[in-house]
């Protein structure tokens, strides 16, 4: 499975919604995500893709839409 | 000898304007003179911490030497090692002076006047987050002059807003383009004038003029069940308005002054009274503090709990962390029953809020959402918040026990 599919499936598990048709929706403004789901997402990214994101690196404004998350994750997967 | 608390006195604003004028002119011509900015900063620190407050100034210097050494030690250590206990010990030691001041404030000891100074809380927030980001490996290099400039940045020294080192450094190392700076300048001046309205007119009216009167009436009306009376409800709303306009006014001065100096210090308030629930409220009220608690306490604790599977369900982990997070915030305000109760009130409030939001998500079709439910939730949130501020004010302590 590629990064995009993995991220979308993680987000679907956490937010309870299929986000593939809302790739530029702000997840925090729409309350689809919050601090708790962010921590869940970080742990899932670690387990499923082996990438390590530190909380300090997690600047909300850079992780607030599915597209931005996918871009960020792609940059972190080696 | 002149001595000023920041933004309290018309003369302070006069001196501020004179001090900032050269910075404005230089910025408009694309220059940033760090030497001049540092001289001005030292001058304003001296105005606040010199003269009759010299003992606070001495405590500040000792504190800064201590915290800088600690941060330097940890940065050096972290280059080749990463033991958890060293990190926890460093954070503990960094917070120790603040904790000592806060705890001893409730006793008759003279420790607070010995090691405490105005703004110690906010300086500690800046130092602790720098240590945490060092642990995460995000901060690999710290420029010590910039570190001092960041922690001691005079517009925000007494009560924030709490900036982040990396964000501050980026602004401080760059010079905005003339058009961008003109926009920052006009925003900054607008903020300062809005601050005048908030702090010197509205907070003055609610806090200095009205509050003592309703408080006296509430004391006079004691005797009923829990001493509840109409004037007490008046105290609740009047205090809440005073708290908001006083602190939002101060924050506007601090942010406005920062903008004039070409630094985009984060905002502290974003229309908190239109929040639909507690969660939203904390994204709009004293934001630089609540985001600090979110990023450096809530998310970290929750991450640790979830990773170690401390609790069976994730919801339990999140709820426990909410209560812990807000309780720590309560203790930070001061070790008194009313600050801690205020923290717990918001902690449990967030738990109830979150449970409701989850329930609502599941049963979206059967729960109405219209102008009435939205208006009702705004009204309910604002009133619960005002009630929590009545606890926070400590007036109940006077009402019941004095």
XYZ file of C-alpha atoms in Angstrom:
480
model
C 0.000 0.000 0.000
C 1.360 3.412 -0.805
C 1.731 6.319 1.577
C -1.428 8.079 0.415
C -3.627 5.024 0.982
C -2.043 4.274 4.355
C -2.482 7.839 5.610
C -6.084 7.929 4.406
C -6.879 4.645 6.101
C -5.292 5.844 9.359
C -7.293 9.058 9.163
C -10.464 7.097 8.409
C -9.903 4.909 11.485
C -9.341 7.909 13.703
C -11.871 10.440 12.443
C -14.485 7.891 11.410
C -14.791 9.473 8.012
C -13.540 8.703 4.531
C -11.540 11.792 3.644
C -10.490 10.874 0.104
C -12.881 13.449 -1.345
C -11.904 16.207 1.113
C -8.167 16.310 0.609
C -7.875 20.017 1.410
C -10.318 20.204 4.294
C -8.868 21.677 7.450
C -9.198 18.794 9.894
C -8.886 20.919 13.030
C -11.277 23.699 12.033
C -13.911 21.117 11.148
C -13.281 19.263 14.439
C -12.499 16.041 12.551
C -9.209 15.945 14.463
C -8.098 17.185 17.889
C -5.073 16.740 20.155
C -6.089 13.201 21.079
C -6.562 12.034 17.500
C -3.272 13.729 16.620
C -1.448 11.581 19.148
C -3.284 8.502 17.789
C -2.229 9.443 14.277
C 1.404 9.876 15.306
C 1.452 6.431 16.944
C -0.200 4.832 13.904
C 2.253 6.485 11.507
C 5.029 5.093 13.662
C 3.611 1.571 13.679
C 2.498 1.310 10.081
C 5.156 3.326 8.288
C 7.984 3.341 10.787
C 8.363 7.107 10.733
C 9.219 8.982 13.863
C 7.552 12.368 14.292
C 8.387 14.199 17.482
C 5.696 16.310 19.114
C 7.940 19.371 18.770
C 7.975 18.883 15.012
C 4.246 18.755 14.881
C 3.346 22.281 13.851
C -0.442 22.183 13.391
C -0.477 24.615 10.502
C 1.652 22.180 8.478
C -0.428 19.092 9.259
C -3.999 20.341 9.045
C -5.302 18.812 5.776
C -5.060 15.259 4.363
C -2.911 16.547 1.482
C -0.500 18.307 3.822
C -0.211 15.226 6.034
C 0.530 13.022 3.018
C 3.207 15.449 1.815
C 4.778 15.598 5.272
C 4.749 11.813 5.631
C 6.219 11.318 2.151
C 9.075 13.594 3.171
C 9.698 11.482 6.274
C 9.489 8.002 4.695
C 12.861 6.898 3.500
C 14.407 56.874 40.330
C 11.834 55.934 37.696
C 10.283 52.527 37.933
C 7.414 51.116 35.881
C 5.384 48.021 35.589
C 5.068 47.448 31.842
C 2.070 49.189 30.185
C 0.601 50.531 33.415
C 1.444 54.206 33.193
C 0.949 56.881 30.479
C 4.596 57.890 30.955
C 5.639 54.316 30.134
C 3.928 54.622 26.760
C 5.642 57.950 26.142
C 9.067 56.442 26.789
C 8.089 53.383 24.736
C 7.222 55.533 21.729
C 10.551 57.389 21.976
C 12.458 54.114 22.277
C 10.642 52.467 19.385
C 10.832 55.406 16.985
C 14.411 54.683 15.830
C 13.456 51.002 15.330
C 10.495 52.022 13.158
C 12.646 54.316 11.017
C 15.374 51.699 10.645
C 12.867 48.973 9.766
C 11.293 51.173 7.101
C 14.737 51.525 5.547
C 15.378 47.802 5.768
C 17.695 47.764 8.764
C 17.612 45.908 12.011
C 20.116 47.043 14.582
C 20.455 44.330 17.159
C 22.755 46.532 19.207
C 20.116 49.244 19.430
C 17.336 46.723 20.103
C 19.356 45.194 22.918
C 20.139 48.569 24.441
C 16.415 49.443 24.374
C 15.519 46.059 25.852
C 18.033 46.458 28.666
C 16.774 49.971 29.265
C 13.163 48.787 29.602
C 14.189 45.842 31.772
C 16.013 48.342 33.930
C 12.873 50.508 34.157
C 10.930 47.503 35.424
C 13.550 45.716 37.495
C 15.767 48.578 38.625
C 15.382 51.330 41.197
C 13.023 50.356 44.015
C 12.587 46.882 42.457
C 16.346 46.221 42.309
C 15.993 43.037 44.411
C 13.716 41.607 41.709
C 16.345 42.548 39.156
C 19.002 40.711 41.163
C 16.743 37.634 41.403
C 16.169 37.828 37.636
C 19.908 37.868 36.917
C 20.606 34.891 39.193
C 17.633 33.041 37.659
C 18.843 33.674 34.098
C 22.396 32.498 34.889
C 20.968 29.330 36.456
C 18.522 28.552 33.614
C 21.033 29.349 30.882
C 23.611 27.010 32.463
C 20.967 24.298 32.763
C 19.855 24.646 29.133
C 23.479 24.726 27.982
C 24.259 21.589 29.978
C 21.276 19.735 28.523
C 21.997 20.791 24.945
C 25.567 19.554 25.383
C 24.428 16.302 27.003
C 21.777 15.629 24.331
C 24.369 15.680 21.526
C 25.503 12.148 22.407
C 23.009 10.853 24.981
C 19.275 10.674 25.501
C 18.405 9.171 28.872
C 14.871 9.871 30.048
C 15.811 10.507 33.667
C 18.322 13.189 32.723
C 15.598 14.924 30.706
C 13.057 14.723 33.522
C 15.626 15.909 36.055
C 16.553 18.865 33.847
C 12.898 19.878 33.410
C 12.379 19.483 37.159
C 15.386 21.684 37.923
C 14.266 24.270 35.360
C 10.811 24.493 36.949
C 12.156 24.345 40.515
C 12.579 28.107 41.128
C 9.008 28.762 39.908
C 7.575 25.869 41.931
C 9.405 27.091 45.041
C 8.006 30.599 44.618
C 4.459 29.322 43.980
C 4.436 26.964 46.957
C 6.056 29.362 49.399
C 3.646 32.152 48.404
C 1.040 30.446 50.562
C 3.260 30.463 53.630
C 4.729 33.313 55.596
C 8.280 32.584 54.423
C 10.235 35.295 52.639
C 11.347 33.008 49.790
C 9.068 34.644 47.161
C 10.540 38.053 47.825
C 14.023 36.558 47.763
C 14.035 34.524 44.524
C 10.808 35.624 42.844
C 10.366 38.394 40.288
C 7.659 39.629 37.950
C 7.298 37.298 34.977
C 9.082 34.256 36.458
C 6.235 32.011 35.223
C 6.501 33.151 31.647
C 10.281 32.935 31.603
C 10.030 29.385 32.936
C 7.597 28.418 30.144
C 10.081 29.659 27.560
C 13.031 27.848 29.123
C 11.193 24.538 29.674
C 9.914 24.387 26.095
C 13.437 25.031 24.822
C 14.685 22.055 26.858
C 11.818 19.866 25.573
C 12.498 20.765 21.950
C 16.154 19.999 22.543
C 15.188 16.535 23.747
C 13.061 15.967 20.643
C 16.123 16.754 18.579
C 14.401 19.699 16.913
C 16.756 22.209 18.485
C 20.319 21.162 17.802
C 21.895 24.564 18.051
C 20.993 27.404 20.331
C 22.473 30.802 19.832
C 22.980 32.014 23.377
C 22.528 35.674 22.640
C 19.262 34.914 20.805
C 18.232 32.637 23.671
C 18.637 35.525 26.113
C 16.925 37.931 23.726
C 14.060 35.439 23.407
C 13.567 34.716 27.103
C 14.040 38.352 28.118
C 12.166 39.958 25.169
C 10.932 43.020 27.024
C 7.459 43.540 25.456
C 6.342 40.116 26.710
C 8.454 39.767 29.846
C 5.830 40.227 32.543
C 2.887 38.112 31.361
C 3.536 36.729 27.894
C 2.232 35.883 25.308
C 4.515 32.843 25.277
C 6.393 32.656 21.992
C 8.437 29.683 20.694
C 12.217 29.870 20.311
C 12.343 28.714 16.691
C 9.545 31.059 15.645
C 11.068 34.002 17.477
C 14.527 33.348 16.068
C 13.179 33.313 12.511
C 11.548 36.744 12.952
C 14.510 38.156 14.822
C 16.970 37.125 12.146
C 15.033 38.603 9.267
C 13.964 42.048 8.205
C 10.427 42.336 6.847
C 9.962 43.952 3.425
C 8.807 47.555 3.609
C 5.199 46.735 2.620
C 5.026 43.872 5.089
C 6.494 46.034 7.806
C 4.026 48.840 7.089
C 1.234 46.341 7.527
C 2.758 45.046 10.781
C 3.228 48.610 11.982
C -0.385 49.562 11.327
C -1.596 46.364 12.980
C 0.712 46.983 15.945
C -0.546 50.538 16.440
C -4.138 49.367 16.044
C -3.557 46.698 18.723
C -2.031 49.232 21.108
C -4.987 51.609 20.710
C -7.478 48.762 21.121
C -5.483 47.885 24.241
C -6.080 51.413 25.586
C -9.825 50.902 25.164
C -9.725 47.468 26.811
C -7.382 48.176 29.672
C -7.800 51.824 30.565
C -11.511 52.253 29.829
C -13.328 48.897 30.002
C -11.145 47.098 32.569
C -11.036 50.310 34.589
C -14.838 50.535 34.539
C -15.444 46.892 35.451
C -12.472 46.308 37.737
C -11.728 49.578 39.506
C -15.138 51.232 39.477
C -17.804 48.505 39.502
C -16.190 45.451 41.093
C -15.531 46.880 44.594
C -19.183 48.002 44.762
C -20.713 44.629 43.836
C -18.217 42.858 46.073
C -19.224 45.024 49.022
C -22.900 44.369 48.256
C -22.259 40.602 48.072
C -20.448 40.681 51.426
C -23.342 42.629 52.873
C -25.895 40.092 51.540
C -24.227 37.112 53.222
C -26.260 34.681 55.288
C -28.327 32.684 52.802
C -27.582 29.236 51.418
C -23.816 29.255 50.617
C -24.058 33.052 50.897
C -25.526 33.135 47.396
C -27.148 36.439 46.482
C -27.929 38.588 43.419
C -24.873 40.790 44.060
C -22.729 37.613 44.039
C -23.945 36.921 40.507
C -23.009 40.518 39.752
C -19.489 39.805 41.073
C -19.278 36.771 38.785
C -19.990 38.734 35.595
C -18.164 41.907 36.606
C -15.016 40.001 37.571
C -15.137 38.013 34.318
C -15.357 41.197 32.240
C -12.549 42.790 34.243
C -10.338 39.720 33.844
C -10.935 39.565 30.104
C -10.469 43.254 29.296
C -7.493 43.639 31.635
C -5.587 40.647 30.292
C -6.672 41.010 26.670
C -5.684 44.686 26.920
C -2.257 43.844 28.296
C -1.820 41.179 25.604
C -2.710 43.676 22.871
C 0.015 46.033 24.176
C 2.551 43.202 24.248
C 1.667 41.939 20.759
C 1.374 45.473 19.350
C 4.807 46.474 20.689
C 6.297 43.245 19.297
C 4.833 43.961 15.844
C 6.355 47.443 15.858
C 9.697 45.715 16.559
C 9.135 43.354 13.617
C 8.338 40.296 15.746
C 5.047 38.487 15.219
C 4.421 37.453 18.812
C 1.392 35.098 18.817
C -2.011 36.456 19.816
C -3.513 35.545 23.170
C -7.242 35.988 22.538
C -9.501 35.268 19.592
C -13.080 36.192 20.512
C -13.370 33.719 23.387
C -16.962 34.686 24.182
C -18.283 33.212 20.968
C -17.067 29.673 21.773
C -19.629 26.886 21.421
C -17.975 24.663 24.039
C -15.041 24.384 26.469
C -12.750 22.840 23.922
C -13.275 25.735 21.564
C -12.975 28.165 24.473
C -9.444 26.981 25.228
C -8.542 27.485 21.575
C -9.608 31.119 21.925
C -8.743 32.131 25.515
C -5.169 32.851 26.668
C -4.127 30.850 23.629
C -0.362 31.055 24.025
C -0.736 29.468 27.484
C -3.308 26.828 26.538
C -1.316 25.880 23.421
C 1.774 25.610 25.597
C -0.059 23.231 27.915
C -1.464 21.364 24.899
C 1.898 20.900 23.179
C 4.224 20.435 26.145
C 2.012 18.699 28.702
C -1.229 17.291 27.271
C 0.097 15.733 24.055
C 3.289 14.488 25.679
C 1.526 12.870 28.611
C -1.089 11.318 26.331
C 1.613 10.066 23.970
C 3.422 8.397 26.868
C 0.189 6.888 28.243
C -0.879 5.536 24.851
C 2.533 4.233 23.898
C 2.926 2.364 27.181
C -0.739 1.328 27.136
C -1.116 2.663 30.681
C -4.885 2.638 30.288
C -7.028 0.032 28.585
C -9.083 2.447 26.547
C -7.819 5.457 24.663
C -10.777 7.489 25.843
C -9.791 6.888 29.469
C -6.228 7.923 28.689
C -7.438 11.128 27.025
C -9.793 11.938 29.903
C -7.208 11.345 32.621
C -4.812 13.559 30.695
C -7.400 16.344 30.392
C -7.895 16.402 34.155
C -4.151 16.192 34.902
C -3.359 18.903 32.370
C -5.909 21.369 33.734
C -5.036 20.512 37.333
C -1.381 21.341 36.645
C -2.573 24.604 35.092
C -4.559 25.268 38.284
C -1.531 24.610 40.489
C 0.545 26.860 38.268
C -1.812 29.756 39.001
C -1.086 29.236 42.688
C -1.371 26.598 45.384
C -4.798 27.561 46.712
C -8.048 25.642 46.790
C -9.734 28.025 44.378
C -7.070 27.852 41.635
C -6.926 24.062 41.836
C -10.744 23.797 41.867
C -10.816 26.089 38.823
C -8.378 23.738 37.073
C -10.387 20.645 38.000
C -13.621 22.332 36.905
C -12.182 22.881 33.440
C -10.544 19.435 33.400
C -13.813 17.638 34.093
C -15.623 20.140 31.897
C -13.429 19.098 28.979
C -14.083 15.408 29.731
C -17.862 15.970 29.667
C -17.514 18.129 26.572
C -15.497 15.466 24.756
C -17.909 12.688 25.728
C -20.802 14.762 24.396
C -18.979 15.552 21.135
C -18.292 11.843 20.580
C -21.920 10.984 21.289
C -23.048 13.728 18.920
C -20.782 12.430 16.154
C -22.333 8.977 16.423
C -25.925 10.191 16.526
C -25.589 13.063 14.115
C -28.956 12.470 12.440
C -31.044 12.494 15.581
C -29.541 15.604 17.230
C -30.827 18.920 15.904
C -28.360 21.632 14.948
C -29.769 25.064 14.199
C -29.475 28.706 15.205
C -31.167 27.988 18.513
C -28.903 25.109 19.593
C -25.862 27.129 18.496
C -26.985 30.220 20.389
C -27.800 28.109 23.408
C -24.374 26.447 23.421
C -22.614 29.827 23.197
C -24.692 31.144 26.087
C -24.116 28.006 28.173
C -20.358 28.045 27.545
C -20.018 31.741 28.404
C -21.964 31.307 31.642
C -20.035 28.227 32.737
C -16.806 30.068 31.982
C -17.925 33.072 34.063
C -18.790 30.694 36.888
C -15.304 29.177 36.678
C -13.839 32.697 36.854
C -15.824 33.342 40.016
C -14.039 30.327 41.532
C -10.748 31.585 40.083
C -11.226 35.091 41.508
C -10.819 33.841 45.082
C -13.812 35.964 46.074
C -15.610 32.855 47.381
C -12.698 32.402 49.759
C -13.311 35.897 51.135
C -17.072 35.367 51.136
C -17.017 32.068 52.982
C -13.950 32.107 55.181
C -13.094 35.692 56.027
